[in-house]
């Protein structure tokens, strides 16, 4: 890496005191602050305390009336709930934060964990699939998870019924990680309460959501990027043509992870998504050996059991996207979906950048999902 490239990277230093962790939580729980905005604010203001002090004025300049940062009492309640649930806070850049997530541009700055965090230092394979899976699909998931566990791999999934449940159950003795869409202390579905308890005893439950949050539909796509990000590869066992499992597969491709799929009968709608993935280039899976053979050896260093370094973030990429957005906006409002098509970026990339520019007071939102430059 050249000296010029190095100068475009600003690492996010992990909090070292209880006061710092409190401020990180308070900043991340404040309105309009997501992972990308959180990182930018830390870069620009050096600390979460400084960023919190600057937020109200930034919001006022952006035309947001009555903006208030997250009250201290909300964080105090979350920390109390975490203590009651025996949950541990993992902070981006710290030694116990999942090393595999450090290379993601949208990595969660904070994760709540219940269980054995040491499993995060082992190589992982994600397994996802249909909630209403077939008996053959469930048997395949159990067999794959058990065999991968015997080969030293931790199985990552989402604690949903169906394929997720089968994979977790088969990997309880060898190591499994459940990434929850809601709070790490909120078990969904309720039928998996016993399984969640067992996972916390021999594996790990993870969530980026605040303690006590009941999962909503919008939480699951965000959860999926963590499932795929933790793993070297994502194996889809059964999935319909339009399903959350395919969202996880797309996340995996965006993150540079391998995508594999178990084929199914053409007449079975539960296998349609898997067959489409294989048609489009995903590796066909018949056994755990197929999964292991497909793993990219050159990326193994990302998942070795070592102390993770602080994740650097390329400022130049974000700045380029900001410039493209500003260049295409004017006084006359345009639709956000039109802007996304014009720039040829994903909604996941555009969304955080728009929030950044809105907080900076450089763009404003109009009724009907329209955007324009601030007058």
mmCIF file with all atom_site columns, N, CA and C in Angstrom, residues 77-128:
data_model
loop_
_atom_site.group_PDB
_atom_site.id
_atom_site.type_symbol
_atom_site.label_atom_id
_atom_site.label_alt_id
_atom_site.label_comp_id
_atom_site.label_asym_id
_atom_site.label_entity_id
_atom_site.label_seq_id
_atom_site.pdbx_PDB_ins_code
_atom_site.Cartn_x
_atom_site.Cartn_y
_atom_site.Cartn_z
_atom_site.occupancy
_atom_site.B_iso_or_equiv
_atom_site.pdbx_formal_charge
_atom_site.auth_seq_id
_atom_site.auth_comp_id
_atom_site.auth_asym_id
_atom_site.auth_atom_id
_atom_site.pdbx_PDB_model_num
ATOM 1   N N  . UNK A 1 77  ? -30.396 1.825   31.182 1.00 0.00 ? 77  UNK A N  1
ATOM 2   C CA . UNK A 1 77  ? -31.348 0.709   31.197 1.00 0.00 ? 77  UNK A CA 1
ATOM 3   C C  . UNK A 1 77  ? -30.845 -0.452  30.351 1.00 0.00 ? 77  UNK A C  1
ATOM 4   N N  . UNK A 1 78  ? -30.230 -0.142  29.202 1.00 0.00 ? 78  UNK A N  1
ATOM 5   C CA . UNK A 1 78  ? -29.701 -1.204  28.343 1.00 0.00 ? 78  UNK A CA 1
ATOM 6   C C  . UNK A 1 78  ? -28.561 -1.948  29.037 1.00 0.00 ? 78  UNK A C  1
ATOM 7   N N  . UNK A 1 79  ? -27.673 -1.212  29.690 1.00 0.00 ? 79  UNK A N  1
ATOM 8   C CA . UNK A 1 79  ? -26.564 -1.848  30.397 1.00 0.00 ? 79  UNK A CA 1
ATOM 9   C C  . UNK A 1 79  ? -27.061 -2.697  31.567 1.00 0.00 ? 79  UNK A C  1
ATOM 10  N N  . UNK A 1 80  ? -28.103 -2.235  32.225 1.00 0.00 ? 80  UNK A N  1
ATOM 11  C CA . UNK A 1 80  ? -28.686 -3.013  33.326 1.00 0.00 ? 80  UNK A CA 1
ATOM 12  C C  . UNK A 1 80  ? -29.286 -4.310  32.798 1.00 0.00 ? 80  UNK A C  1
ATOM 13  N N  . UNK A 1 81  ? -29.988 -4.222  31.663 1.00 0.00 ? 81  UNK A N  1
ATOM 14  C CA . UNK A 1 81  ? -30.576 -5.419  31.062 1.00 0.00 ? 81  UNK A CA 1
ATOM 15  C C  . UNK A 1 81  ? -29.488 -6.384  30.598 1.00 0.00 ? 81  UNK A C  1
ATOM 16  N N  . UNK A 1 82  ? -28.392 -5.842  30.065 1.00 0.00 ? 82  UNK A N  1
ATOM 17  C CA . UNK A 1 82  ? -27.287 -6.688  29.617 1.00 0.00 ? 82  UNK A CA 1
ATOM 18  C C  . UNK A 1 82  ? -26.652 -7.435  30.785 1.00 0.00 ? 82  UNK A C  1
ATOM 19  N N  . UNK A 1 83  ? -26.498 -6.741  31.897 1.00 0.00 ? 83  UNK A N  1
ATOM 20  C CA . UNK A 1 83  ? -25.923 -7.379  33.077 1.00 0.00 ? 83  UNK A CA 1
ATOM 21  C C  . UNK A 1 83  ? -26.826 -8.506  33.580 1.00 0.00 ? 83  UNK A C  1
ATOM 22  N N  . UNK A 1 84  ? -28.139 -8.269  33.565 1.00 0.00 ? 84  UNK A N  1
ATOM 23  C CA . UNK A 1 84  ? -29.083 -9.289  34.007 1.00 0.00 ? 84  UNK A CA 1
ATOM 24  C C  . UNK A 1 84  ? -29.059 -10.512 33.101 1.00 0.00 ? 84  UNK A C  1
ATOM 25  N N  . UNK A 1 85  ? -28.805 -10.288 31.801 1.00 0.00 ? 85  UNK A N  1
ATOM 26  C CA . UNK A 1 85  ? -28.777 -11.391 30.835 1.00 0.00 ? 85  UNK A CA 1
ATOM 27  C C  . UNK A 1 85  ? -27.385 -11.995 30.687 1.00 0.00 ? 85  UNK A C  1
ATOM 28  N N  . UNK A 1 86  ? -26.433 -11.457 31.425 1.00 0.00 ? 86  UNK A N  1
ATOM 29  C CA . UNK A 1 86  ? -25.033 -11.916 31.339 1.00 0.00 ? 86  UNK A CA 1
ATOM 30  C C  . UNK A 1 86  ? -24.483 -11.719 29.933 1.00 0.00 ? 86  UNK A C  1
ATOM 31  N N  . UNK A 1 87  ? -24.825 -10.575 29.332 1.00 0.00 ? 87  UNK A N  1
ATOM 32  C CA . UNK A 1 87  ? -24.370 -10.264 27.975 1.00 0.00 ? 87  UNK A CA 1
ATOM 33  C C  . UNK A 1 87  ? -23.097 -9.427  28.021 1.00 0.00 ? 87  UNK A C  1
ATOM 34  N N  . UNK A 1 88  ? -22.247 -9.640  27.049 1.00 0.00 ? 88  UNK A N  1
ATOM 35  C CA . UNK A 1 88  ? -20.968 -8.942  26.943 1.00 0.00 ? 88  UNK A CA 1
ATOM 36  C C  . UNK A 1 88  ? -20.994 -8.033  25.724 1.00 0.00 ? 88  UNK A C  1
ATOM 37  N N  . UNK A 1 89  ? -20.446 -6.818  25.852 1.00 0.00 ? 89  UNK A N  1
ATOM 38  C CA . UNK A 1 89  ? -20.414 -5.859  24.748 1.00 0.00 ? 89  UNK A CA 1
ATOM 39  C C  . UNK A 1 89  ? -19.098 -6.005  23.989 1.00 0.00 ? 89  UNK A C  1
ATOM 40  N N  . UNK A 1 90  ? -19.199 -6.293  22.693 1.00 0.00 ? 90  UNK A N  1
ATOM 41  C CA . UNK A 1 90  ? -18.029 -6.403  21.831 1.00 0.00 ? 90  UNK A CA 1
ATOM 42  C C  . UNK A 1 90  ? -17.947 -5.152  20.969 1.00 0.00 ? 90  UNK A C  1
ATOM 43  N N  . UNK A 1 91  ? -16.800 -4.468  20.990 1.00 0.00 ? 91  UNK A N  1
ATOM 44  C CA . UNK A 1 91  ? -16.634 -3.192  20.297 1.00 0.00 ? 91  UNK A CA 1
ATOM 45  C C  . UNK A 1 91  ? -15.677 -3.345  19.113 1.00 0.00 ? 91  UNK A C  1
ATOM 46  N N  . UNK A 1 92  ? -16.040 -2.742  18.001 1.00 0.00 ? 92  UNK A N  1
ATOM 47  C CA . UNK A 1 92  ? -15.226 -2.782  16.791 1.00 0.00 ? 92  UNK A CA 1
ATOM 48  C C  . UNK A 1 92  ? -13.788 -2.374  17.100 1.00 0.00 ? 92  UNK A C  1
ATOM 49  N N  . UNK A 1 93  ? -12.843 -3.202  16.663 1.00 0.00 ? 93  UNK A N  1
ATOM 50  C CA . UNK A 1 93  ? -11.442 -2.901  16.877 1.00 0.00 ? 93  UNK A CA 1
ATOM 51  C C  . UNK A 1 93  ? -10.851 -3.515  18.123 1.00 0.00 ? 93  UNK A C  1
ATOM 52  N N  . UNK A 1 94  ? -11.694 -4.040  19.015 1.00 0.00 ? 94  UNK A N  1
ATOM 53  C CA . UNK A 1 94  ? -11.192 -4.656  20.233 1.00 0.00 ? 94  UNK A CA 1
ATOM 54  C C  . UNK A 1 94  ? -10.799 -6.109  19.970 1.00 0.00 ? 94  UNK A C  1
ATOM 55  N N  . UNK A 1 95  ? -10.053 -6.698  20.903 1.00 0.00 ? 95  UNK A N  1
ATOM 56  C CA . UNK A 1 95  ? -9.517  -8.040  20.699 1.00 0.00 ? 95  UNK A CA 1
ATOM 57  C C  . UNK A 1 95  ? -10.599 -9.101  20.596 1.00 0.00 ? 95  UNK A C  1
ATOM 58  N N  . UNK A 1 96  ? -11.739 -8.889  21.265 1.00 0.00 ? 96  UNK A N  1
ATOM 59  C CA . UNK A 1 96  ? -12.789 -9.911  21.258 1.00 0.00 ? 96  UNK A CA 1
ATOM 60  C C  . UNK A 1 96  ? -13.837 -9.693  20.174 1.00 0.00 ? 96  UNK A C  1
ATOM 61  N N  . UNK A 1 97  ? -13.710 -8.625  19.385 1.00 0.00 ? 97  UNK A N  1
ATOM 62  C CA . UNK A 1 97  ? -14.654 -8.388  18.291 1.00 0.00 ? 97  UNK A CA 1
ATOM 63  C C  . UNK A 1 97  ? -14.371 -9.381  17.169 1.00 0.00 ? 97  UNK A C  1
ATOM 64  N N  . UNK A 1 98  ? -15.416 -9.897  16.482 1.00 0.00 ? 98  UNK A N  1
ATOM 65  C CA . UNK A 1 98  ? -15.176 -10.883 15.417 1.00 0.00 ? 98  UNK A CA 1
ATOM 66  C C  . UNK A 1 98  ? -14.234 -10.362 14.342 1.00 0.00 ? 98  UNK A C  1
ATOM 67  N N  . UNK A 1 99  ? -13.095 -11.027 14.207 1.00 0.00 ? 99  UNK A N  1
ATOM 68  C CA . UNK A 1 99  ? -12.087 -10.589 13.245 1.00 0.00 ? 99  UNK A CA 1
ATOM 69  C C  . UNK A 1 99  ? -12.625 -10.587 11.822 1.00 0.00 ? 99  UNK A C  1
ATOM 70  N N  . UNK A 1 100 ? -13.486 -11.539 11.507 1.00 0.00 ? 100 UNK A N  1
ATOM 71  C CA . UNK A 1 100 ? -14.000 -11.663 10.143 1.00 0.00 ? 100 UNK A CA 1
ATOM 72  C C  . UNK A 1 100 ? -14.834 -10.462 9.718  1.00 0.00 ? 100 UNK A C  1
ATOM 73  N N  . UNK A 1 101 ? -15.404 -9.726  10.675 1.00 0.00 ? 101 UNK A N  1
ATOM 74  C CA . UNK A 1 101 ? -16.244 -8.575  10.338 1.00 0.00 ? 101 UNK A CA 1
ATOM 75  C C  . UNK A 1 101 ? -15.432 -7.309  10.095 1.00 0.00 ? 101 UNK A C  1
ATOM 76  N N  . UNK A 1 102 ? -14.166 -7.331  10.457 1.00 0.00 ? 102 UNK A N  1
ATOM 77  C CA . UNK A 1 102 ? -13.371 -6.109  10.371 1.00 0.00 ? 102 UNK A CA 1
ATOM 78  C C  . UNK A 1 102 ? -13.191 -5.581  8.958  1.00 0.00 ? 102 UNK A C  1
ATOM 79  N N  . UNK A 1 103 ? -13.324 -6.460  7.946  1.00 0.00 ? 103 UNK A N  1
ATOM 80  C CA . UNK A 1 103 ? -13.132 -6.005  6.571  1.00 0.00 ? 103 UNK A CA 1
ATOM 81  C C  . UNK A 1 103 ? -14.422 -5.532  5.918  1.00 0.00 ? 103 UNK A C  1
ATOM 82  N N  . UNK A 1 104 ? -15.522 -5.490  6.663  1.00 0.00 ? 104 UNK A N  1
ATOM 83  C CA . UNK A 1 104 ? -16.809 -5.070  6.100  1.00 0.00 ? 104 UNK A CA 1
ATOM 84  C C  . UNK A 1 104 ? -16.991 -3.567  6.260  1.00 0.00 ? 104 UNK A C  1
ATOM 85  N N  . UNK A 1 105 ? -17.430 -2.904  5.202  1.00 0.00 ? 105 UNK A N  1
ATOM 86  C CA . UNK A 1 105 ? -17.632 -1.460  5.273  1.00 0.00 ? 105 UNK A CA 1
ATOM 87  C C  . UNK A 1 105 ? -18.821 -1.091  6.154  1.00 0.00 ? 105 UNK A C  1
ATOM 88  N N  . UNK A 1 106 ? -19.773 -2.032  6.317  1.00 0.00 ? 106 UNK A N  1
ATOM 89  C CA . UNK A 1 106 ? -20.950 -1.753  7.144  1.00 0.00 ? 106 UNK A CA 1
ATOM 90  C C  . UNK A 1 106 ? -20.961 -2.629  8.400  1.00 0.00 ? 106 UNK A C  1
ATOM 91  N N  . UNK A 1 107 ? -19.774 -2.953  8.909  1.00 0.00 ? 107 UNK A N  1
ATOM 92  C CA . UNK A 1 107 ? -19.698 -3.772  10.121 1.00 0.00 ? 107 UNK A CA 1
ATOM 93  C C  . UNK A 1 107 ? -20.365 -3.053  11.286 1.00 0.00 ? 107 UNK A C  1
ATOM 94  N N  . UNK A 1 108 ? -21.104 -3.768  12.119 1.00 0.00 ? 108 UNK A N  1
ATOM 95  C CA . UNK A 1 108 ? -21.720 -3.138  13.293 1.00 0.00 ? 108 UNK A CA 1
ATOM 96  C C  . UNK A 1 108 ? -20.637 -2.664  14.263 1.00 0.00 ? 108 UNK A C  1
ATOM 97  N N  . UNK A 1 109 ? -20.692 -1.412  14.720 1.00 0.00 ? 109 UNK A N  1
ATOM 98  C CA . UNK A 1 109 ? -19.671 -0.943  15.666 1.00 0.00 ? 109 UNK A CA 1
ATOM 99  C C  . UNK A 1 109 ? -19.721 -1.677  16.997 1.00 0.00 ? 109 UNK A C  1
ATOM 100 N N  . UNK A 1 110 ? -20.916 -2.162  17.370 1.00 0.00 ? 110 UNK A N  1
ATOM 101 C CA . UNK A 1 110 ? -21.098 -2.819  18.659 1.00 0.00 ? 110 UNK A CA 1
ATOM 102 C C  . UNK A 1 110 ? -21.944 -4.072  18.487 1.00 0.00 ? 110 UNK A C  1
ATOM 103 N N  . UNK A 1 111 ? -21.606 -5.110  19.247 1.00 0.00 ? 111 UNK A N  1
ATOM 104 C CA . UNK A 1 111 ? -22.385 -6.346  19.257 1.00 0.00 ? 111 UNK A CA 1
ATOM 105 C C  . UNK A 1 111 ? -22.580 -6.785  20.696 1.00 0.00 ? 111 UNK A C  1
ATOM 106 N N  . UNK A 1 112 ? -23.789 -7.223  21.025 1.00 0.00 ? 112 UNK A N  1
ATOM 107 C CA . UNK A 1 112 ? -24.026 -7.864  22.311 1.00 0.00 ? 112 UNK A CA 1
ATOM 108 C C  . UNK A 1 112 ? -23.849 -9.361  22.124 1.00 0.00 ? 112 UNK A C  1
ATOM 109 N N  . UNK A 1 113 ? -23.171 -10.003 23.076 1.00 0.00 ? 113 UNK A N  1
ATOM 110 C CA . UNK A 1 113 ? -22.885 -11.427 22.981 1.00 0.00 ? 113 UNK A CA 1
ATOM 111 C C  . UNK A 1 113 ? -23.247 -12.129 24.280 1.00 0.00 ? 113 UNK A C  1
ATOM 112 N N  . UNK A 1 114 ? -23.867 -13.289 24.159 1.00 0.00 ? 114 UNK A N  1
ATOM 113 C CA . UNK A 1 114 ? -24.149 -14.150 25.304 1.00 0.00 ? 114 UNK A CA 1
ATOM 114 C C  . UNK A 1 114 ? -23.581 -15.527 24.994 1.00 0.00 ? 114 UNK A C  1
ATOM 115 N N  . UNK A 1 115 ? -22.622 -15.966 25.787 1.00 0.00 ? 115 UNK A N  1
ATOM 116 C CA . UNK A 1 115 ? -22.027 -17.273 25.583 1.00 0.00 ? 115 UNK A CA 1
ATOM 117 C C  . UNK A 1 115 ? -20.516 -17.208 25.553 1.00 0.00 ? 115 UNK A C  1
ATOM 118 N N  . UNK A 1 116 ? -19.926 -18.087 24.769 1.00 0.00 ? 116 UNK A N  1
ATOM 119 C CA . UNK A 1 116 ? -18.476 -18.244 24.699 1.00 0.00 ? 116 UNK A CA 1
ATOM 120 C C  . UNK A 1 116 ? -17.924 -17.496 23.488 1.00 0.00 ? 116 UNK A C  1
ATOM 121 N N  . UNK A 1 117 ? -17.324 -16.341 23.712 1.00 0.00 ? 117 UNK A N  1
ATOM 122 C CA . UNK A 1 117 ? -16.836 -15.519 22.596 1.00 0.00 ? 117 UNK A CA 1
ATOM 123 C C  . UNK A 1 117 ? -15.617 -16.144 21.910 1.00 0.00 ? 117 UNK A C  1
ATOM 124 N N  . UNK A 1 118 ? -15.001 -17.147 22.527 1.00 0.00 ? 118 UNK A N  1
ATOM 125 C CA . UNK A 1 118 ? -13.824 -17.760 21.909 1.00 0.00 ? 118 UNK A CA 1
ATOM 126 C C  . UNK A 1 118 ? -14.169 -18.475 20.606 1.00 0.00 ? 118 UNK A C  1
ATOM 127 N N  . UNK A 1 119 ? -15.443 -18.835 20.415 1.00 0.00 ? 119 UNK A N  1
ATOM 128 C CA . UNK A 1 119 ? -15.814 -19.510 19.161 1.00 0.00 ? 119 UNK A CA 1
ATOM 129 C C  . UNK A 1 119 ? -15.651 -18.585 17.962 1.00 0.00 ? 119 UNK A C  1
ATOM 130 N N  . UNK A 1 120 ? -15.593 -17.278 18.209 1.00 0.00 ? 120 UNK A N  1
ATOM 131 C CA . UNK A 1 120 ? -15.430 -16.321 17.122 1.00 0.00 ? 120 UNK A CA 1
ATOM 132 C C  . UNK A 1 120 ? -14.026 -16.374 16.526 1.00 0.00 ? 120 UNK A C  1
ATOM 133 N N  . UNK A 1 121 ? -13.104 -17.017 17.215 1.00 0.00 ? 121 UNK A N  1
ATOM 134 C CA . UNK A 1 121 ? -11.733 -17.112 16.717 1.00 0.00 ? 121 UNK A CA 1
ATOM 135 C C  . UNK A 1 121 ? -11.505 -18.383 15.898 1.00 0.00 ? 121 UNK A C  1
ATOM 136 N N  . UNK A 1 122 ? -12.557 -19.155 15.684 1.00 0.00 ? 122 UNK A N  1
ATOM 137 C CA . UNK A 1 122 ? -12.447 -20.377 14.889 1.00 0.00 ? 122 UNK A CA 1
ATOM 138 C C  . UNK A 1 122 ? -13.026 -20.145 13.491 1.00 0.00 ? 122 UNK A C  1
ATOM 139 N N  . UNK A 1 123 ? -12.581 -20.903 12.494 1.00 0.00 ? 123 UNK A N  1
ATOM 140 C CA . UNK A 1 123 ? -13.161 -20.760 11.146 1.00 0.00 ? 123 UNK A CA 1
ATOM 141 C C  . UNK A 1 123 ? -14.635 -21.130 11.155 1.00 0.00 ? 123 UNK A C  1
ATOM 142 N N  . UNK A 1 124 ? -15.428 -20.404 10.379 1.00 0.00 ? 124 UNK A N  1
ATOM 143 C CA . UNK A 1 124 ? -16.884 -20.562 10.426 1.00 0.00 ? 124 UNK A CA 1
ATOM 144 C C  . UNK A 1 124 ? -17.477 -20.761 9.039  1.00 0.00 ? 124 UNK A C  1
ATOM 145 N N  . UNK A 1 125 ? -18.556 -21.526 9.007  1.00 0.00 ? 125 UNK A N  1
ATOM 146 C CA . UNK A 1 125 ? -19.373 -21.702 7.809  1.00 0.00 ? 125 UNK A CA 1
ATOM 147 C C  . UNK A 1 125 ? -20.804 -21.334 8.174  1.00 0.00 ? 125 UNK A C  1
ATOM 148 N N  . UNK A 1 126 ? -21.452 -20.500 7.358  1.00 0.00 ? 126 UNK A N  1
ATOM 149 C CA . UNK A 1 126 ? -22.850 -20.144 7.600  1.00 0.00 ? 126 UNK A CA 1
ATOM 150 C C  . UNK A 1 126 ? -23.760 -21.112 6.856  1.00 0.00 ? 126 UNK A C  1
ATOM 151 N N  . UNK A 1 127 ? -24.859 -21.473 7.502  1.00 0.00 ? 127 UNK A N  1
ATOM 152 C CA . UNK A 1 127 ? -25.867 -22.313 6.865  1.00 0.00 ? 127 UNK A CA 1
ATOM 153 C C  . UNK A 1 127 ? -27.222 -21.654 7.041  1.00 0.00 ? 127 UNK A C  1
ATOM 154 N N  . UNK A 1 128 ? -27.938 -21.463 5.936  1.00 0.00 ? 128 UNK A N  1
ATOM 155 C CA . UNK A 1 128 ? -29.252 -20.829 5.963  1.00 0.00 ? 128 UNK A CA 1
ATOM 156 C C  . UNK A 1 128 ? -30.189 -21.585 5.046  1.00 0.00 ? 128 UNK A C  1
#
